[in-house]
């Protein structure tokens, strides 16, 4: 683990060099012949190039990376169960989107051009003659997975995007503007990059392995599972879910939910992939935790900063059953006595209070433990991106969407539910597909709250996003939400359309 992220730190100094591959005015040059008298000259150089491009995007490091709090909130917050209270994020959290509204442009502006960089690095690696063939194959696979994964993330938010061929990227005289890909082109791009990457990656890495944190076969299959679910291709989704149950990945539901989100619980057998953190090298969950803790809450670590930004909605919090262990142990703060003696609760802050009260918008969504060694908002705790509980509950949905409620699907849901200290459902509790899906979507929400963009995608794929967003807005009196189905996709940034010479078409409804 430490070897991999130290390599990342060193490789970040190369970003201006690698970014220049697709962004500078250059003289005509043959990009198919690598000038190895400059860079990269060695196998380690090539690895630094891969790490500094692919892994630079898929990280959570303070304010940088696709999973950093300010970027991830732009897609996590667009659902019914969470609220971002921070000033410029707050209007967006109600789903009444507008062109160039912050933070709707965040994901595009931060990552879209990286697809071109990833492709150029992949192309360059194919011409290096001094690297071991197996290592070179893995490096190319990492770049392919990065392309498929990032394209998937962008597709879920903006729909089809322009896909620039490598020949155009490597020709600085090519000034052609490319429109958005067709459905077939988008599907081919995502699926082919992921499926071609998987064979040359390791199945999974154990915690403590120097390569822990690199892309793996398990990660590739998880992304494909999520993609096929959104395409409603239940048969292919089921196949990917079953693949992740193969013993070669060693995945399991660990006994205690809380342990997933602690420093001591890092590297658990449930995690499929996480953003690796190491103090002094690359930050972990600290910004998220600080952004969740109420201003006047005593978290037991004096140095920890508290910004009161992330909350669960009150209706969602009240949907948890008594004894559910997924909102205990400080993971959710629904009542407390503040440092100045003020009593905070649903009754005091919401029912009899106003938006100036700490818990007015909802209980604090902390989830991760406060790093006891933090000096402010730094953390040594890894941020989990995908885990096995997500995979097996998606598998349960794929099964039910094809065959209706089955004993196997019920058992998959119950594996997550009973871990939380709740009684297992019986088949009599889920007599039909509609009832099963109601319970499964609620179970996934209780299990996965504030993890990646699972909830928004769950609602979209089940045609519930508009309905649930209206319920959220009505509860809080945010009647400005006008319920446009078109808001299921974000608007394309105006500057991107202008830069393309209007080759990129805006999404419908904007």
Short mmCIF file of C-alpha atoms in Angstrom, two decimals:
data_model
loop_
_atom_site.label_atom_id
_atom_site.label_comp_id
_atom_site.label_asym_id
_atom_site.label_seq_id
_atom_site.Cartn_x
_atom_site.Cartn_y
_atom_site.Cartn_z
CA UNK A 1 0.00 0.00 0.00
CA UNK A 2 2.62 2.54 1.02
CA UNK A 3 4.75 1.76 -2.03
CA UNK A 4 1.82 2.47 -4.34
CA UNK A 5 0.82 5.81 -2.84
CA UNK A 6 4.40 7.01 -2.46
CA UNK A 7 4.70 6.35 -6.18
CA UNK A 8 1.56 8.43 -6.62
CA UNK A 9 3.10 11.34 -4.73
CA UNK A 10 6.20 11.25 -6.92
CA UNK A 11 4.17 10.92 -10.09
CA UNK A 12 2.04 13.99 -9.42
CA UNK A 13 4.99 16.16 -10.41
CA UNK A 14 4.61 14.70 -13.89
CA UNK A 15 1.01 15.80 -14.34
CA UNK A 16 1.89 19.01 -16.12
CA UNK A 17 4.04 16.97 -18.46
CA UNK A 18 1.41 14.31 -19.16
CA UNK A 19 -1.39 16.86 -19.39
CA UNK A 20 0.63 18.58 -22.08
CA UNK A 21 0.06 15.57 -24.31
CA UNK A 22 -3.39 16.84 -25.19
CA UNK A 23 -3.52 20.49 -24.22
CA UNK A 24 -0.58 22.42 -25.68
CA UNK A 25 0.08 23.92 -29.07
CA UNK A 26 2.78 21.64 -30.45
CA UNK A 27 4.71 21.32 -33.63
CA UNK A 28 3.79 18.37 -35.81
CA UNK A 29 5.44 15.27 -34.38
CA UNK A 30 5.19 11.49 -34.64
CA UNK A 31 3.53 10.53 -31.37
CA UNK A 32 3.82 6.83 -32.17
CA UNK A 33 7.56 6.91 -31.47
CA UNK A 34 8.36 7.55 -27.83
CA UNK A 35 11.39 9.72 -27.15
CA UNK A 36 12.81 7.63 -24.31
CA UNK A 37 15.85 9.90 -23.96
CA UNK A 38 13.51 12.24 -22.10
CA UNK A 39 10.57 10.44 -20.45
CA UNK A 40 9.61 7.73 -19.83
CA UNK A 41 13.01 6.03 -19.85
CA UNK A 42 12.46 3.13 -17.45
CA UNK A 43 9.80 0.72 -16.28
CA UNK A 44 9.45 2.79 -13.12
CA UNK A 45 8.97 5.93 -15.22
CA UNK A 46 6.14 4.20 -17.07
CA UNK A 47 4.54 3.19 -13.77
CA UNK A 48 4.78 6.77 -12.56
CA UNK A 49 3.08 7.90 -15.75
CA UNK A 50 0.21 5.47 -15.18
CA UNK A 51 -0.15 6.34 -11.52
CA UNK A 52 0.03 10.08 -12.10
CA UNK A 53 -2.70 9.99 -14.74
CA UNK A 54 -5.20 7.21 -13.97
CA UNK A 55 -4.98 7.23 -10.19
CA UNK A 56 -4.84 11.01 -9.95
CA UNK A 57 -8.51 11.12 -10.96
CA UNK A 58 -9.80 8.23 -8.85
CA UNK A 59 -8.80 9.44 -5.43
CA UNK A 60 -10.08 11.35 -2.42
CA UNK A 61 -7.29 13.68 -1.40
CA UNK A 62 -8.40 16.80 0.39
CA UNK A 63 -10.12 18.72 -2.39
CA UNK A 64 -8.69 16.75 -5.33
CA UNK A 65 -10.00 13.74 -7.21
CA UNK A 66 -13.36 12.40 -8.30
CA UNK A 67 -14.18 11.23 -4.77
CA UNK A 68 -13.11 14.44 -3.01
CA UNK A 69 -15.97 15.94 -1.01
CA UNK A 70 -16.53 18.98 -3.22
CA UNK A 71 -16.67 16.87 -6.41
CA UNK A 72 -18.45 13.77 -5.09
CA UNK A 73 -21.19 15.85 -3.47
CA UNK A 74 -22.12 16.98 -6.99
CA UNK A 75 -23.50 13.50 -7.68
CA UNK A 76 -24.07 12.01 -4.20
CA UNK A 77 -26.18 14.98 -3.11
CA UNK A 78 -28.67 14.73 -5.98
CA UNK A 79 -30.99 12.28 -4.24
CA UNK A 80 -33.73 12.13 -1.63
CA UNK A 81 -31.90 10.89 1.47
CA UNK A 82 -29.08 13.40 1.96
CA UNK A 83 -28.68 17.17 2.12
CA UNK A 84 -25.63 19.32 1.57
CA UNK A 85 -25.99 22.35 3.83
CA UNK A 86 -22.96 24.28 2.56
CA UNK A 87 -23.90 27.55 0.85
CA UNK A 88 -23.27 26.98 -2.85
CA UNK A 89 -24.17 23.29 -2.68
CA UNK A 90 -27.48 23.79 -0.85
CA UNK A 91 -29.66 25.01 -3.78
CA UNK A 92 -28.51 22.09 -5.93
CA UNK A 93 -29.51 19.49 -3.36
CA UNK A 94 -33.21 20.02 -4.16
CA UNK A 95 -32.87 18.89 -7.78
CA UNK A 96 -34.05 22.10 -9.43
CA UNK A 97 -31.12 22.23 -11.83
CA UNK A 98 -30.06 25.06 -14.12
CA UNK A 99 -27.37 25.42 -16.77
CA UNK A 100 -23.97 26.17 -15.20
CA UNK A 101 -25.39 25.83 -11.69
CA UNK A 102 -22.74 24.96 -9.15
CA UNK A 103 -21.74 22.15 -8.64
CA UNK A 104 -23.30 20.53 -11.72
CA UNK A 105 -20.24 21.36 -13.83
CA UNK A 106 -17.77 19.95 -11.33
CA UNK A 107 -17.45 16.42 -12.66
CA UNK A 108 -17.19 17.52 -16.29
CA UNK A 109 -14.72 20.33 -15.67
CA UNK A 110 -12.54 18.21 -13.39
CA UNK A 111 -12.41 15.02 -15.43
CA UNK A 112 -13.75 15.03 -19.00
CA UNK A 113 -10.45 15.95 -20.67
CA UNK A 114 -8.75 13.20 -18.65
CA UNK A 115 -10.30 10.63 -20.98
CA UNK A 116 -8.08 11.95 -23.76
CA UNK A 117 -5.04 11.86 -21.50
CA UNK A 118 -5.80 8.28 -20.47
CA UNK A 119 -6.03 7.19 -24.11
CA UNK A 120 -2.77 8.88 -25.05
CA UNK A 121 -0.93 7.29 -22.13
CA UNK A 122 -2.34 3.89 -23.08
CA UNK A 123 -1.20 4.43 -26.66
CA UNK A 124 2.28 5.49 -25.52
CA UNK A 125 2.70 2.44 -23.29
CA UNK A 126 2.17 0.13 -26.25
CA UNK A 127 5.41 1.36 -27.83
CA UNK A 128 7.70 1.00 -24.82
CA UNK A 129 10.27 -1.71 -25.51
CA UNK A 130 12.09 -1.79 -22.19
CA UNK A 131 9.28 -2.91 -19.87
CA UNK A 132 8.48 -6.48 -18.89
CA UNK A 133 5.61 -7.72 -21.08
CA UNK A 134 3.41 -8.70 -18.12
CA UNK A 135 3.95 -5.39 -16.35
CA UNK A 136 3.32 -3.45 -19.56
CA UNK A 137 0.08 -5.38 -20.07
CA UNK A 138 -1.01 -4.48 -16.55
CA UNK A 139 -0.18 -0.81 -17.09
CA UNK A 140 -2.19 -0.73 -20.31
CA UNK A 141 -5.04 -2.51 -18.52
CA UNK A 142 -5.01 0.13 -15.78
CA UNK A 143 -5.36 2.87 -18.38
CA UNK A 144 -8.19 0.99 -20.10
CA UNK A 145 -10.05 0.51 -16.83
CA UNK A 146 -9.59 4.20 -16.05
CA UNK A 147 -11.18 5.08 -19.40
CA UNK A 148 -14.13 2.74 -18.95
CA UNK A 149 -14.73 3.79 -15.36
CA UNK A 150 -14.53 7.53 -15.99
CA UNK A 151 -16.74 7.25 -19.07
CA UNK A 152 -19.29 5.37 -16.96
CA UNK A 153 -19.23 8.04 -14.25
CA UNK A 154 -19.69 10.83 -16.78
CA UNK A 155 -22.42 8.90 -18.61
CA UNK A 156 -24.48 8.49 -15.43
CA UNK A 157 -24.48 12.26 -14.93
CA UNK A 158 -24.42 13.83 -18.41
CA UNK A 159 -25.50 11.03 -20.73
CA UNK A 160 -23.47 10.30 -23.86
CA UNK A 161 -20.28 12.33 -24.23
CA UNK A 162 -17.90 13.01 -27.14
CA UNK A 163 -15.31 10.25 -27.55
CA UNK A 164 -12.19 11.47 -29.33
CA UNK A 165 -10.25 8.86 -31.36
CA UNK A 166 -6.57 8.47 -30.53
CA UNK A 167 -5.56 9.43 -34.08
CA UNK A 168 -7.08 12.86 -33.54
CA UNK A 169 -5.53 13.19 -30.08
CA UNK A 170 -2.08 12.47 -31.46
CA UNK A 171 -2.43 14.94 -34.33
CA UNK A 172 -2.19 18.53 -33.04
CA UNK A 173 -3.25 19.82 -36.47
CA UNK A 174 -6.61 18.02 -36.26
CA UNK A 175 -9.12 20.70 -35.27
CA UNK A 176 -12.27 18.66 -35.88
CA UNK A 177 -14.95 18.99 -33.21
CA UNK A 178 -16.69 15.79 -32.17
CA UNK A 179 -20.39 15.47 -31.25
CA UNK A 180 -21.71 13.28 -28.49
CA UNK A 181 -21.35 9.56 -29.05
CA UNK A 182 -24.31 7.43 -30.08
CA UNK A 183 -25.76 4.93 -27.61
CA UNK A 184 -23.96 2.12 -29.43
CA UNK A 185 -20.62 3.97 -29.42
CA UNK A 186 -20.95 4.80 -25.73
CA UNK A 187 -21.78 1.22 -24.84
CA UNK A 188 -18.86 -0.12 -26.87
CA UNK A 189 -16.44 2.35 -25.29
CA UNK A 190 -17.38 1.56 -21.69
CA UNK A 191 -17.74 -2.20 -22.04
CA UNK A 192 -14.74 -2.83 -24.30
CA UNK A 193 -12.34 -0.83 -22.14
CA UNK A 194 -13.44 -2.64 -18.99
CA UNK A 195 -13.58 -6.15 -20.45
CA UNK A 196 -10.22 -5.76 -22.20
CA UNK A 197 -8.65 -4.51 -18.98
CA UNK A 198 -9.83 -7.25 -16.64
CA UNK A 199 -7.68 -10.23 -17.83
CA UNK A 200 -4.39 -8.37 -17.30
CA UNK A 201 -5.20 -7.18 -13.77
CA UNK A 202 -4.80 -9.12 -10.54
CA UNK A 203 -8.08 -10.49 -9.08
CA UNK A 204 -7.73 -8.45 -5.89
CA UNK A 205 -4.96 -7.29 -3.54
CA UNK A 206 -4.70 -8.12 0.14
CA UNK A 207 -4.25 -5.33 2.64
CA UNK A 208 -0.53 -4.85 3.19
CA UNK A 209 0.37 -5.88 -0.34
CA UNK A 210 2.59 -3.15 -1.85
CA UNK A 211 0.13 -2.94 -4.77
CA UNK A 212 -2.96 -2.59 -2.56
CA UNK A 213 -4.93 0.31 -4.02
CA UNK A 214 -4.27 -0.54 -7.65
CA UNK A 215 -7.11 -1.40 -10.00
CA UNK A 216 -8.20 -5.04 -9.95
CA UNK A 217 -10.39 -7.55 -11.74
CA UNK A 218 -12.91 -7.26 -8.89
CA UNK A 219 -13.14 -3.51 -9.45
CA UNK A 220 -13.66 -4.00 -13.19
CA UNK A 221 -16.49 -6.46 -12.60
CA UNK A 222 -18.10 -4.13 -10.05
CA UNK A 223 -18.14 -1.25 -12.53
CA UNK A 224 -19.62 -3.53 -15.19
CA UNK A 225 -22.25 -4.69 -12.70
CA UNK A 226 -23.27 -1.10 -12.00
CA UNK A 227 -23.26 -0.23 -15.70
CA UNK A 228 -25.44 -3.17 -16.72
CA UNK A 229 -27.84 -2.37 -13.88
CA UNK A 230 -28.31 1.16 -15.22
CA UNK A 231 -28.79 -0.24 -18.73
CA UNK A 232 -31.40 -2.58 -17.20
CA UNK A 233 -29.61 -5.52 -18.77
CA UNK A 234 -30.47 -7.78 -15.87
CA UNK A 235 -28.97 -10.95 -17.35
CA UNK A 236 -25.52 -9.43 -17.82
CA UNK A 237 -25.76 -7.70 -14.45
CA UNK A 238 -26.55 -11.01 -12.79
CA UNK A 239 -23.50 -12.59 -14.42
CA UNK A 240 -21.25 -9.83 -13.07
CA UNK A 241 -22.75 -10.12 -9.60
CA UNK A 242 -22.20 -13.87 -9.55
CA UNK A 243 -18.64 -13.37 -10.76
CA UNK A 244 -17.89 -11.32 -7.65
CA UNK A 245 -19.07 -14.24 -5.50
CA UNK A 246 -16.21 -16.37 -6.86
CA UNK A 247 -13.94 -17.44 -3.96
CA UNK A 248 -10.86 -16.16 -5.83
CA UNK A 249 -11.84 -12.62 -4.80
CA UNK A 250 -12.24 -13.55 -1.13
CA UNK A 251 -15.10 -11.10 -0.61
CA UNK A 252 -17.49 -11.43 2.32
CA UNK A 253 -19.85 -9.48 4.57
CA UNK A 254 -17.79 -8.71 7.67
CA UNK A 255 -19.49 -9.19 11.07
CA UNK A 256 -19.72 -5.57 12.28
CA UNK A 257 -20.91 -2.67 10.14
CA UNK A 258 -19.08 -0.01 12.15
CA UNK A 259 -15.72 -1.68 11.53
CA UNK A 260 -15.95 -0.84 7.82
CA UNK A 261 -15.44 2.84 8.52
CA UNK A 262 -12.61 2.84 11.05
CA UNK A 263 -8.84 2.95 10.85
CA UNK A 264 -8.61 -0.49 12.45
CA UNK A 265 -11.04 -1.88 9.90
CA UNK A 266 -9.07 -0.88 6.80
CA UNK A 267 -8.40 -3.65 4.34
CA UNK A 268 -11.44 -5.67 5.42
CA UNK A 269 -12.73 -8.51 3.24
CA UNK A 270 -15.85 -6.57 2.25
CA UNK A 271 -14.09 -3.75 0.46
CA UNK A 272 -13.80 -4.18 -3.30
CA UNK A 273 -11.87 -0.96 -3.85
CA UNK A 274 -11.07 2.11 -1.79
CA UNK A 275 -9.14 5.35 -2.14
CA UNK A 276 -5.98 4.60 -0.18
CA UNK A 277 -4.81 7.15 2.36
CA UNK A 278 -1.45 7.55 4.11
CA UNK A 279 -0.71 10.37 6.50
CA UNK A 280 1.67 12.91 5.06
CA UNK A 281 1.31 11.49 1.55
CA UNK A 282 -2.35 11.47 0.52
CA UNK A 283 -5.40 12.34 2.61
CA UNK A 284 -8.39 10.10 3.25
CA UNK A 285 -11.80 10.75 4.80
CA UNK A 286 -10.87 13.83 6.83
CA UNK A 287 -12.55 16.50 4.70
CA UNK A 288 -15.79 14.50 4.57
CA UNK A 289 -15.84 13.95 8.34
CA UNK A 290 -15.08 17.60 9.11
CA UNK A 291 -17.76 18.66 6.66
CA UNK A 292 -20.28 16.47 8.51
CA UNK A 293 -19.62 17.27 12.17
CA UNK A 294 -21.82 20.02 13.70
CA UNK A 295 -19.98 23.17 14.74
CA UNK A 296 -20.61 22.70 18.47
CA UNK A 297 -20.27 18.92 18.68
CA UNK A 298 -17.56 17.47 20.91
CA UNK A 299 -16.11 14.63 18.84
CA UNK A 300 -13.40 13.85 21.39
CA UNK A 301 -10.53 15.05 19.20
CA UNK A 302 -9.79 18.69 19.98
CA UNK A 303 -7.85 19.36 16.77
CA UNK A 304 -10.64 18.15 14.46
CA UNK A 305 -12.32 20.92 12.48
CA UNK A 306 -16.14 20.94 12.19
CA UNK A 307 -18.07 22.61 9.34
CA UNK A 308 -21.66 21.26 9.65
CA UNK A 309 -22.14 20.53 5.95
CA UNK A 310 -23.47 16.99 5.37
CA UNK A 311 -26.77 15.62 6.68
CA UNK A 312 -29.29 12.86 6.20
CA UNK A 313 -32.86 14.02 5.71
CA UNK A 314 -35.13 13.63 8.72
CA UNK A 315 -37.65 11.40 6.88
CA UNK A 316 -34.83 9.07 5.86
CA UNK A 317 -33.41 8.93 9.38
CA UNK A 318 -36.84 8.09 10.79
CA UNK A 319 -37.19 5.22 8.31
CA UNK A 320 -34.55 3.18 10.17
CA UNK A 321 -35.92 0.46 12.44
CA UNK A 322 -35.17 0.55 16.14
CA UNK A 323 -31.89 -1.21 16.84
CA UNK A 324 -30.45 -0.74 13.35
CA UNK A 325 -26.69 -0.63 13.91
CA UNK A 326 -26.03 1.44 10.80
CA UNK A 327 -26.87 4.72 12.55
CA UNK A 328 -25.19 4.04 15.92
CA UNK A 329 -21.70 4.56 17.37
CA UNK A 330 -21.48 8.19 16.25
CA UNK A 331 -22.00 7.40 12.57
CA UNK A 332 -25.15 9.53 12.62
CA UNK A 333 -25.61 12.36 15.12
CA UNK A 334 -29.34 12.91 15.65
CA UNK A 335 -29.22 14.42 19.14
CA UNK A 336 -26.50 15.82 21.36
CA UNK A 337 -25.66 18.50 23.90
CA UNK A 338 -23.50 21.16 22.27
CA UNK A 339 -20.31 22.53 23.76
CA UNK A 340 -22.22 25.61 24.93
CA UNK A 341 -24.96 23.52 26.55
CA UNK A 342 -27.59 23.71 23.79
CA UNK A 343 -29.77 20.62 23.45
CA UNK A 344 -29.95 19.57 19.78
CA UNK A 345 -32.60 17.14 18.50
CA UNK A 346 -35.33 16.70 15.91
CA UNK A 347 -37.84 18.36 18.22
CA UNK A 348 -35.62 21.27 19.20
CA UNK A 349 -33.84 21.98 15.94
CA UNK A 350 -36.42 21.08 13.29
CA UNK A 351 -39.90 21.02 14.80
CA UNK A 352 -39.37 24.01 17.09
CA UNK A 353 -36.31 25.57 15.46
CA UNK A 354 -35.20 27.08 12.19
CA UNK A 355 -32.37 26.75 9.70
CA UNK A 356 -29.94 28.43 12.10
CA UNK A 357 -30.03 25.32 14.29
CA UNK A 358 -27.34 22.69 13.74
CA UNK A 359 -29.71 19.78 13.05
CA UNK A 360 -32.53 21.64 11.32
CA UNK A 361 -31.90 20.06 7.91
CA UNK A 362 -31.23 16.64 9.39
CA UNK A 363 -28.90 14.56 11.56
CA UNK A 364 -25.19 14.83 10.84
CA UNK A 365 -24.00 12.17 8.38
CA UNK A 366 -20.52 11.35 9.73
CA UNK A 367 -20.23 7.60 8.98
CA UNK A 368 -16.41 7.40 9.34
CA UNK A 369 -14.59 7.59 12.63
CA UNK A 370 -12.71 10.76 13.46
CA UNK A 371 -9.02 10.06 12.98
CA UNK A 372 -7.62 10.41 16.52
CA UNK A 373 -4.37 11.79 15.10
CA UNK A 374 -5.90 14.47 12.88
CA UNK A 375 -4.38 17.93 13.00
CA UNK A 376 -7.44 19.59 11.47
CA UNK A 377 -9.16 17.81 8.60
CA UNK A 378 -6.51 15.31 7.55
CA UNK A 379 -7.14 11.59 7.95
CA UNK A 380 -5.34 8.29 7.52
CA UNK A 381 -8.58 6.37 6.91
CA UNK A 382 -9.29 4.98 3.44
CA UNK A 383 -12.48 6.05 1.62
CA UNK A 384 -14.49 3.02 0.50
CA UNK A 385 -15.76 3.33 -3.06
CA UNK A 386 -17.28 -0.11 -3.68
CA UNK A 387 -17.96 -3.01 -1.35
CA UNK A 388 -19.50 -6.46 -1.39
CA UNK A 389 -22.77 -5.44 0.28
CA UNK A 390 -23.43 -3.19 -2.70
CA UNK A 391 -22.65 -6.02 -5.13
CA UNK A 392 -24.86 -8.72 -3.60
CA UNK A 393 -27.86 -6.43 -3.17
CA UNK A 394 -27.54 -5.38 -6.82
CA UNK A 395 -27.39 -9.08 -7.69
CA UNK A 396 -30.59 -9.60 -5.69
CA UNK A 397 -32.28 -6.87 -7.73
CA UNK A 398 -31.08 -8.32 -11.03
CA UNK A 399 -32.48 -11.73 -10.07
CA UNK A 400 -35.85 -10.34 -9.00
CA UNK A 401 -36.20 -8.15 -12.09
CA UNK A 402 -35.97 -11.35 -14.17
CA UNK A 403 -37.65 -14.03 -12.05
CA UNK A 404 -39.60 -12.24 -9.34
CA UNK A 405 -38.84 -12.84 -5.64
CA UNK A 406 -36.71 -15.94 -5.07
CA UNK A 407 -35.26 -17.51 -1.96
CA UNK A 408 -31.75 -16.76 -3.19
CA UNK A 409 -32.49 -13.05 -3.72
CA UNK A 410 -34.09 -12.85 -0.27
CA UNK A 411 -31.07 -14.48 1.35
CA UNK A 412 -28.75 -12.01 -0.37
CA UNK A 413 -30.75 -9.08 1.01
CA UNK A 414 -30.93 -10.67 4.46
CA UNK A 415 -27.15 -11.09 4.64
CA UNK A 416 -26.90 -7.31 4.75
CA UNK A 417 -29.98 -6.78 6.90
CA UNK A 418 -29.14 -9.24 9.66
CA UNK A 419 -25.58 -7.90 9.95
CA UNK A 420 -27.24 -4.64 11.06
CA UNK A 421 -28.92 -6.45 13.97
CA UNK A 422 -32.36 -6.76 12.37
CA UNK A 423 -34.63 -9.76 11.88
CA UNK A 424 -34.47 -11.48 8.52
CA UNK A 425 -37.35 -11.06 6.11
CA UNK A 426 -39.42 -14.12 5.19
CA UNK A 427 -40.78 -14.92 1.74
CA UNK A 428 -44.22 -13.97 3.04
CA UNK A 429 -42.90 -10.43 3.57
CA UNK A 430 -42.06 -10.07 -0.14
CA UNK A 431 -44.94 -11.72 -2.02
CA UNK A 432 -44.37 -9.86 -5.29
CA UNK A 433 -41.69 -7.95 -7.20
CA UNK A 434 -43.02 -4.52 -6.21
CA UNK A 435 -42.92 -5.31 -2.49
CA UNK A 436 -39.50 -6.93 -2.75
CA UNK A 437 -38.09 -3.91 -4.56
CA UNK A 438 -39.52 -1.48 -2.00
CA UNK A 439 -37.78 -3.35 0.79
CA UNK A 440 -34.56 -3.88 -1.18
CA UNK A 441 -34.20 -0.22 -2.16
CA UNK A 442 -34.82 0.80 1.44
CA UNK A 443 -32.28 -1.75 2.65
CA UNK A 444 -29.70 -0.47 0.18
CA UNK A 445 -30.35 3.10 1.32
CA UNK A 446 -29.90 2.14 4.98
CA UNK A 447 -26.75 0.20 4.15
CA UNK A 448 -24.99 2.48 1.68
CA UNK A 449 -25.97 6.05 2.61
CA UNK A 450 -23.40 8.59 1.45
CA UNK A 451 -21.37 6.01 -0.46
CA UNK A 452 -20.68 7.00 -4.04
CA UNK A 453 -23.78 7.74 -6.15
CA UNK A 454 -25.69 4.53 -5.41
CA UNK A 455 -28.98 6.17 -4.33
CA UNK A 456 -29.38 8.46 -7.32
CA UNK A 457 -28.73 5.52 -9.65
CA UNK A 458 -31.11 3.27 -7.69
CA UNK A 459 -33.89 5.83 -8.11
CA UNK A 460 -33.17 6.47 -11.79
CA UNK A 461 -33.15 2.81 -12.74
CA UNK A 462 -36.44 2.25 -10.92
CA UNK A 463 -38.13 5.40 -12.29
CA UNK A 464 -38.42 6.93 -8.81
CA UNK A 465 -36.04 9.91 -8.89
CA UNK A 466 -38.61 12.58 -9.71
CA UNK A 467 -41.15 11.23 -7.20
CA UNK A 468 -38.66 10.95 -4.35
CA UNK A 469 -37.13 14.37 -4.99
CA UNK A 470 -40.60 15.93 -4.79
CA UNK A 471 -41.20 14.20 -1.45
CA UNK A 472 -37.91 15.56 -0.11
CA UNK A 473 -38.69 19.10 -1.27
CA UNK A 474 -42.24 19.02 0.06
CA UNK A 475 -41.11 17.92 3.52
CA UNK A 476 -38.78 20.91 3.81
CA UNK A 477 -41.07 23.36 2.03
CA UNK A 478 -38.70 23.74 -0.92
CA UNK A 479 -41.51 24.19 -3.42
CA UNK A 480 -39.24 25.69 -6.09
CA UNK A 481 -38.61 22.16 -7.37
CA UNK A 482 -40.68 21.83 -10.53
CA UNK A 483 -40.19 18.13 -11.07
CA UNK A 484 -38.79 17.98 -14.58
CA UNK A 485 -37.92 14.44 -15.59
CA UNK A 486 -35.17 15.92 -17.75
CA UNK A 487 -33.29 16.77 -14.55
CA UNK A 488 -32.35 13.10 -14.29
CA UNK A 489 -29.35 14.24 -16.36
CA UNK A 490 -27.26 17.31 -15.59
CA UNK A 491 -26.83 20.09 -18.16
CA UNK A 492 -23.65 20.13 -20.23
CA UNK A 493 -21.48 23.12 -19.20
CA UNK A 494 -21.98 26.09 -21.52
CA UNK A 495 -18.24 26.49 -22.03
CA UNK A 496 -17.94 22.89 -23.24
CA UNK A 497 -20.61 23.53 -25.87
CA UNK A 498 -18.98 26.80 -26.95
CA UNK A 499 -15.53 25.20 -27.14
CA UNK A 500 -16.95 22.47 -29.37
CA UNK A 501 -18.35 25.00 -31.84
CA UNK A 502 -21.82 23.76 -30.85
CA UNK A 503 -20.94 20.23 -31.95
CA UNK A 504 -21.99 19.09 -28.47
CA UNK A 505 -25.77 19.24 -28.05
CA UNK A 506 -27.26 20.32 -24.72
CA UNK A 507 -29.34 17.79 -22.78
CA UNK A 508 -33.13 18.05 -23.27
CA UNK A 509 -35.01 20.31 -20.88
CA UNK A 510 -32.30 22.95 -20.42
#
